[in-house]
PDB file of C-alpha atoms in Angstrom:
ATOM      1  CA  GLY A 106      24.006 -71.142  61.556  1.00  0.00           C
ATOM      2  CA  GLU A 107      21.515 -72.771  63.056  1.00  0.00           C
ATOM      3  CA  ARG A 108      19.143 -69.338  62.993  1.00  0.00           C
ATOM      4  CA  PRO A 109      18.489 -66.868  60.223  1.00  0.00           C
ATOM      5  CA  PRO A 110      20.173 -64.455  60.478  1.00  0.00           C
ATOM      6  CA  LEU A 111      19.000 -61.088  62.137  1.00  0.00           C
ATOM      7  CA  GLY A 112      16.193 -62.679  63.209  1.00  0.00           C
ATOM      8  CA  ALA A 113      14.524 -63.337  59.403  1.00  0.00           C
ATOM      9  CA  PRO A 114      11.067 -64.661  60.319  1.00  0.00           C
ATOM     10  CA  ILE A 115      11.538 -68.165  58.377  1.00  0.00           C
ATOM     11  CA  PRO A 116      10.233 -71.248  59.445  1.00  0.00           C
ATOM     12  CA  GLU A 117      12.671 -74.054  60.941  1.00  0.00           C
ATOM     13  CA  ARG A 118      12.495 -76.013  58.660  1.00  0.00           C
ATOM     14  CA  GLU A 119      12.438 -73.651  55.368  1.00  0.00           C
ATOM     15  CA  TRP A 120      16.050 -72.660  56.971  1.00  0.00           C
ATOM     16  CA  LEU A 121      17.251 -76.582  57.292  1.00  0.00           C
ATOM     17  CA  ARG A 122      16.278 -76.825  53.312  1.00  0.00           C
ATOM     18  CA  PHE A 123      17.914 -73.550  52.547  1.00  0.00           C
ATOM     19  CA  ARG A 124      21.913 -74.658  54.235  1.00  0.00           C
ATOM     20  CA  LEU A 125      21.388 -77.768  53.089  1.00  0.00           C
ATOM     21  CA  ALA A 126      21.028 -75.965  49.319  1.00  0.00           C
ATOM     22  CA  VAL A 127      24.092 -73.496  50.803  1.00  0.00           C
ATOM     23  CA  VAL A 128      25.809 -77.400  51.647  1.00  0.00           C
ATOM     24  CA  ALA A 129      24.994 -78.750  48.100  1.00  0.00           C
ATOM     25  CA  ALA A 130      26.561 -75.880  46.695  1.00  0.00           C
ATOM     26  CA  ILE A 131      29.265 -76.048  48.733  1.00  0.00           C
ATOM     27  CA  GLU A 132      29.758 -79.365  47.758  1.00  0.00           C
ATOM     28  CA  GLN A 133      29.608 -78.379  43.510  1.00  0.00           C
ATOM     29  CA  PHE A 134      32.941 -76.814  43.852  1.00  0.00           C
ATOM     30  CA  THR A 135      34.843 -78.893  46.396  1.00  0.00           C
ATOM     31  CA  ALA A 136      34.087 -81.638  44.156  1.00  0.00           C
ATOM     32  CA  VAL A 137      34.833 -79.393  40.956  1.00  0.00           C
ATOM     33  CA  LEU A 138      38.730 -79.335  42.786  1.00  0.00           C
ATOM     34  CA  GLY A 139      38.824 -82.488  43.747  1.00  0.00           C
ATOM     35  CA  ASP A 140      38.804 -84.027  40.525  1.00  0.00           C
ATOM     36  CA  TRP A 141      41.218 -80.845  38.815  1.00  0.00           C
ATOM     37  CA  PHE A 142      43.798 -82.061  41.681  1.00  0.00           C
ATOM     38  CA  LEU A 143      43.442 -85.801  40.785  1.00  0.00           C
ATOM     39  CA  ALA A 144      44.391 -84.484  37.299  1.00  0.00           C
ATOM     40  CA  ALA A 145      46.955 -81.814  37.701  1.00  0.00           C
ATOM     41  CA  ASP A 146      49.325 -82.533  35.867  1.00  0.00           C
ATOM     42  CA  GLY A 147      50.926 -79.082  37.154  1.00  0.00           C
ATOM     43  CA  LEU A 148      51.879 -80.737  39.905  1.00  0.00           C
ATOM     44  CA  ASP A 149      53.553 -83.506  39.334  1.00  0.00           C
ATOM     45  CA  ARG A 150      55.656 -81.095  36.549  1.00  0.00           C
ATOM     46  CA  ALA A 151      56.334 -78.643  39.419  1.00  0.00           C
ATOM     47  CA  HIS A 152      58.105 -81.284  42.135  1.00  0.00           C
ATOM     48  CA  ALA A 153      55.807 -80.366  45.268  1.00  0.00           C
ATOM     49  CA  ASP A 154      55.984 -82.279  47.579  1.00  0.00           C
ATOM     50  CA  GLU A 155      55.323 -85.527  47.446  1.00  0.00           C
ATOM     51  CA  VAL A 156      53.270 -86.127  50.846  1.00  0.00           C
ATOM     52  CA  MET A 157      51.513 -82.896  50.642  1.00  0.00           C
ATOM     53  CA  LEU A 158      50.030 -84.369  47.216  1.00  0.00           C
ATOM     54  CA  ASP A 159      49.127 -87.316  47.979  1.00  0.00           C
ATOM     55  CA  LEU A 160      47.616 -85.707  51.098  1.00  0.00           C
ATOM     56  CA  LEU A 161      45.447 -82.934  48.991  1.00  0.00           C
ATOM     57  CA  ARG A 162      44.341 -85.920  46.222  1.00  0.00           C
ATOM     58  CA  TRP A 163      43.301 -88.470  49.092  1.00  0.00           C
ATOM     59  CA  HIS A 164      40.862 -84.920  50.381  1.00  0.00           C
ATOM     60  CA  GLY A 165      40.273 -84.517  46.324  1.00  0.00           C
ATOM     61  CA  ALA A 166      38.978 -87.814  45.075  1.00  0.00           C
ATOM     62  CA  GLU A 167      37.246 -88.031  49.056  1.00  0.00           C
ATOM     63  CA  GLU A 168      35.121 -84.439  47.800  1.00  0.00           C
ATOM     64  CA  VAL A 169      34.397 -86.682  44.203  1.00  0.00           C
ATOM     65  CA  GLU A 170      33.847 -89.496  45.799  1.00  0.00           C
ATOM     66  CA  HIS A 171      30.599 -88.646  48.593  1.00  0.00           C
ATOM     67  CA  ARG A 172      29.721 -84.873  45.678  1.00  0.00           C
ATOM     68  CA  SER A 173      25.876 -85.608  45.625  1.00  0.00           C
ATOM     69  CA  VAL A 174      25.305 -86.487  49.814  1.00  0.00           C
ATOM     70  CA  ALA A 175      24.333 -83.209  50.643  1.00  0.00           C
ATOM     71  CA  PHE A 176      22.374 -82.567  47.270  1.00  0.00           C
ATOM     72  CA  ASP A 177      20.811 -86.003  47.809  1.00  0.00           C
ATOM     73  CA  MET A 178      19.331 -84.236  51.203  1.00  0.00           C
ATOM     74  CA  TYR A 179      18.059 -82.184  49.721  1.00  0.00           C
ATOM     75  CA  GLN A 180      16.377 -83.278  47.410  1.00  0.00           C
ATOM     76  CA  HIS A 181      14.904 -85.703  50.497  1.00  0.00           C
ATOM     77  CA  CYS A 182      14.085 -82.836  52.613  1.00  0.00           C
ATOM     78  CA  GLY A 183      11.896 -81.089  49.840  1.00  0.00           C
ATOM     79  CA  GLY A 184      14.475 -79.769  47.702  1.00  0.00           C
ATOM     80  CA  THR A 185      12.354 -80.526  44.010  1.00  0.00           C
ATOM     81  CA  GLY A 186       9.568 -78.619  42.357  1.00  0.00           C
ATOM     82  CA  THR A 187       9.418 -74.681  40.956  1.00  0.00           C
ATOM     83  CA  PRO A 188       9.926 -73.364  44.337  1.00  0.00           C
ATOM     84  CA  ARG A 189      12.313 -75.694  45.972  1.00  0.00           C
ATOM     85  CA  TYR A 190      14.619 -74.996  42.868  1.00  0.00           C
ATOM     86  CA  ALA A 191      14.493 -70.996  43.854  1.00  0.00           C
ATOM     87  CA  ARG A 192      16.384 -72.421  46.940  1.00  0.00           C
ATOM     88  CA  ARG A 193      18.776 -74.309  45.606  1.00  0.00           C
ATOM     89  CA  VAL A 194      19.828 -71.238  43.501  1.00  0.00           C
ATOM     90  CA  ALA A 195      20.030 -68.495  45.872  1.00  0.00           C
ATOM     91  CA  GLY A 196      21.808 -71.799  47.816  1.00  0.00           C
ATOM     92  CA  MET A 197      24.566 -71.050  44.791  1.00  0.00           C
ATOM     93  CA  ALA A 198      23.800 -67.401  44.585  1.00  0.00           C
ATOM     94  CA  VAL A 199      25.255 -66.850  48.241  1.00  0.00           C
ATOM     95  CA  THR A 200      27.470 -69.633  47.867  1.00  0.00           C
ATOM     96  CA  ALA A 201      29.389 -68.555  44.387  1.00  0.00           C
ATOM     97  CA  PRO A 202      30.607 -65.031  45.517  1.00  0.00           C
ATOM     98  CA  VAL A 203      31.867 -66.496  49.570  1.00  0.00           C
ATOM     99  CA  MET A 204      33.312 -69.152  47.949  1.00  0.00           C
ATOM    100  CA  LEU A 205      35.393 -66.915  45.383  1.00  0.00           C
ATOM    101  CA  TYR A 206      36.171 -64.463  48.136  1.00  0.00           C
ATOM    102  CA  LEU A 207      36.988 -67.611  50.411  1.00  0.00           C
ATOM    103  CA  TRP A 208      39.638 -68.650  47.390  1.00  0.00           C
ATOM    104  CA  VAL A 209      41.524 -65.165  47.260  1.00  0.00           C
ATOM    105  CA  TRP A 210      41.478 -65.103  50.220  1.00  0.00           C
ATOM    106  CA  GLY A 211      43.548 -68.520  50.666  1.00  0.00           C
ATOM    107  CA  THR A 212      45.602 -67.727  48.503  1.00  0.00           C
ATOM    108  CA  ALA A 213      46.646 -65.070  49.706  1.00  0.00           C
ATOM    109  CA  TYR A 214      47.479 -65.998  52.970  1.00  0.00           C
ATOM    110  CA  LEU A 215      49.528 -69.361  51.523  1.00  0.00           C
ATOM    111  CA  MET A 216      51.643 -66.351  49.536  1.00  0.00           C
ATOM    112  CA  ARG A 217      52.274 -64.599  52.247  1.00  0.00           C
ATOM    113  CA  HIS A 218      53.233 -67.369  54.698  1.00  0.00           C
ATOM    114  CA  ASP A 219      55.204 -69.044  52.099  1.00  0.00           C
ATOM    115  CA  PRO A 220      59.079 -69.003  53.084  1.00  0.00           C
ATOM    116  CA  GLN A 221      60.466 -69.718  49.393  1.00  0.00           C
ATOM    117  CA  LEU A 222      58.174 -66.568  48.211  1.00  0.00           C
ATOM    118  CA  THR A 223      59.667 -63.292  48.816  1.00  0.00           C
ATOM    119  CA  GLY A 224      58.340 -59.270  47.460  1.00  0.00           C
ATOM    120  CA  SER A 225      55.972 -58.453  45.691  1.00  0.00           C
ATOM    121  CA  ARG A 226      54.844 -62.010  45.219  1.00  0.00           C
ATOM    122  CA  LEU A 227      53.693 -62.175  48.244  1.00  0.00           C
ATOM    123  CA  ARG A 228      50.102 -60.050  47.665  1.00  0.00           C
ATOM    124  CA  TYR A 229      47.602 -62.018  45.425  1.00  0.00           C
ATOM    125  CA  SER A 230      46.933 -60.687  42.029  1.00  0.00           C
ATOM    126  CA  TYR A 231      45.043 -61.934  39.142  1.00  0.00           C
ATOM    127  CA  ALA A 232      48.436 -61.593  36.993  1.00  0.00           C
ATOM    128  CA  GLU A 233      49.537 -64.280  39.908  1.00  0.00           C
ATOM    129  CA  HIS A 234      47.322 -66.851  39.632  1.00  0.00           C
ATOM    130  CA  ASN A 235      47.131 -66.477  35.224  1.00  0.00           C
ATOM    131  CA  ARG A 236      50.232 -67.855  35.572  1.00  0.00           C
ATOM    132  CA  ALA A 237      49.963 -70.897  38.325  1.00  0.00           C
ATOM    133  CA  VAL A 238      46.712 -71.649  36.155  1.00  0.00           C
ATOM    134  CA  HIS A 239      48.908 -72.025  32.480  1.00  0.00           C
ATOM    135  CA  LYS A 240      51.519 -73.517  34.913  1.00  0.00           C
ATOM    136  CA  GLY A 241      48.745 -75.763  35.239  1.00  0.00           C
ATOM    137  CA  LEU A 242      49.252 -75.544  39.736  1.00  0.00           C
ATOM    138  CA  LEU A 243      45.168 -73.701  39.538  1.00  0.00           C
ATOM    139  CA  PRO A 244      42.479 -74.105  37.886  1.00  0.00           C
ATOM    140  CA  ALA A 245      41.169 -71.225  35.277  1.00  0.00           C
ATOM    141  CA  TRP A 246      38.422 -69.641  36.475  1.00  0.00           C
ATOM    142  CA  ARG A 247      36.320 -70.084  34.095  1.00  0.00           C
ATOM    143  CA  GLU A 248      36.814 -73.755  35.434  1.00  0.00           C
ATOM    144  CA  LEU A 249      35.611 -73.349  38.434  1.00  0.00           C
ATOM    145  CA  GLY A 250      32.868 -70.240  36.764  1.00  0.00           C
ATOM    146  CA  ALA A 251      31.148 -73.256  34.709  1.00  0.00           C
ATOM    147  CA  ALA A 252      30.124 -75.261  37.493  1.00  0.00           C
ATOM    148  CA  ILE A 253      27.238 -72.668  38.642  1.00  0.00           C
ATOM    149  CA  PRO A 254      24.915 -73.441  35.274  1.00  0.00           C
ATOM    150  CA  ARG A 255      25.661 -76.851  35.239  1.00  0.00           C
ATOM    151  CA  TYR A 256      24.983 -77.298  38.817  1.00  0.00           C
ATOM    152  CA  LEU A 257      21.479 -74.491  37.870  1.00  0.00           C
ATOM    153  CA  ARG A 258      20.322 -76.926  35.071  1.00  0.00           C
ATOM    154  CA  ARG A 259      17.368 -78.158  36.784  1.00  0.00           C
ATOM    155  CA  SER A 260      18.086 -82.067  35.846  1.00  0.00           C
ATOM    156  CA  TYR A 261      21.351 -82.390  37.241  1.00  0.00           C
ATOM    157  CA  HIS A 262      23.115 -84.281  39.935  1.00  0.00           C
ATOM    158  CA  PRO A 263      26.201 -84.616  40.982  1.00  0.00           C
ATOM    159  CA  SER A 264      26.865 -87.694  40.129  1.00  0.00           C
ATOM    160  CA  GLN A 265      27.670 -86.377  36.232  1.00  0.00           C
ATOM    161  CA  GLU A 266      30.713 -83.824  38.465  1.00  0.00           C
ATOM    162  CA  GLY A 267      33.995 -85.440  38.079  1.00  0.00           C
ATOM    163  CA  SER A 268      35.134 -88.787  37.592  1.00  0.00           C
ATOM    164  CA  LEU A 269      34.339 -91.402  40.303  1.00  0.00           C
ATOM    165  CA  SER A 270      36.478 -93.804  38.557  1.00  0.00           C
ATOM    166  CA  ARG A 271      39.741 -91.664  38.783  1.00  0.00           C
ATOM    167  CA  ALA A 272      38.938 -90.916  42.434  1.00  0.00           C
ATOM    168  CA  LEU A 273      38.596 -94.970  43.579  1.00  0.00           C
ATOM    169  CA  GLU A 274      41.322 -95.286  41.616  1.00  0.00           C
ATOM    170  CA  TYR A 275      43.472 -92.516  43.762  1.00  0.00           C
ATOM    171  CA  LEU A 276      42.303 -94.217  46.902  1.00  0.00           C
ATOM    172  CA  ARG A 277      43.259 -97.783  45.936  1.00  0.00           C
ATOM    173  CA  ARG A 278      46.666 -96.471  44.814  1.00  0.00           C
ATOM    174  CA  SER A 279      47.278 -93.273  47.457  1.00  0.00           C
ATOM    175  CA  GLN A 280      50.200 -93.864  49.826  1.00  0.00           C
ATOM    176  CA  ALA A 281      48.449 -92.236  52.550  1.00  0.00           C
ATOM    177  CA  SER A 282      45.011 -94.383  52.175  1.00  0.00           C
ATOM    178  CA  ARG A 283      47.298 -97.350  52.389  1.00  0.00           C
ATOM    179  CA  ALA A 284      49.233 -96.029  55.509  1.00  0.00           C
ATOM    180  CA  ALA A 285      45.619 -95.485  57.358  1.00  0.00           C
ATOM    181  CA  SER A 286      44.599 -99.121  56.029  1.00  0.00           C
TER     182      SER A 286
END
């Protein structure tokens, strides 16, 4: 939000930098997911709806394409140096558990509202998640988790994440992109 939680005495500019650090950390995960969607052959093998799959991959390509915008803005606004690095770490420390929660909550929500699922499959379970990973329908937890130490390297830049050429190639051939043009 615009103000620190519970009226914490954080200077306005510092609060802005922290929020940028959080957004940069979120974009780390969206870039990883976007690149995963572009390469996920399991979604093709599952005969996912072509229009929805194109939309999902288009969004994934877009996430890879702009993966460094928030990070670069964070760096520009004072995100370099040792105390600034600590803020970047804090941004990821806040973001990672929230993203995990949203992933599990979102998966459970979609499962509950999928008309093709019935019975016990309506609840999120680690076993169901692992079955989907094995089929290539979801990224493995280790793939998502591995994004954290990469992001925390001092020398890290989001341009190292994902394949920009794969994203741009997908955008060139995407039905949704061509229809929008």
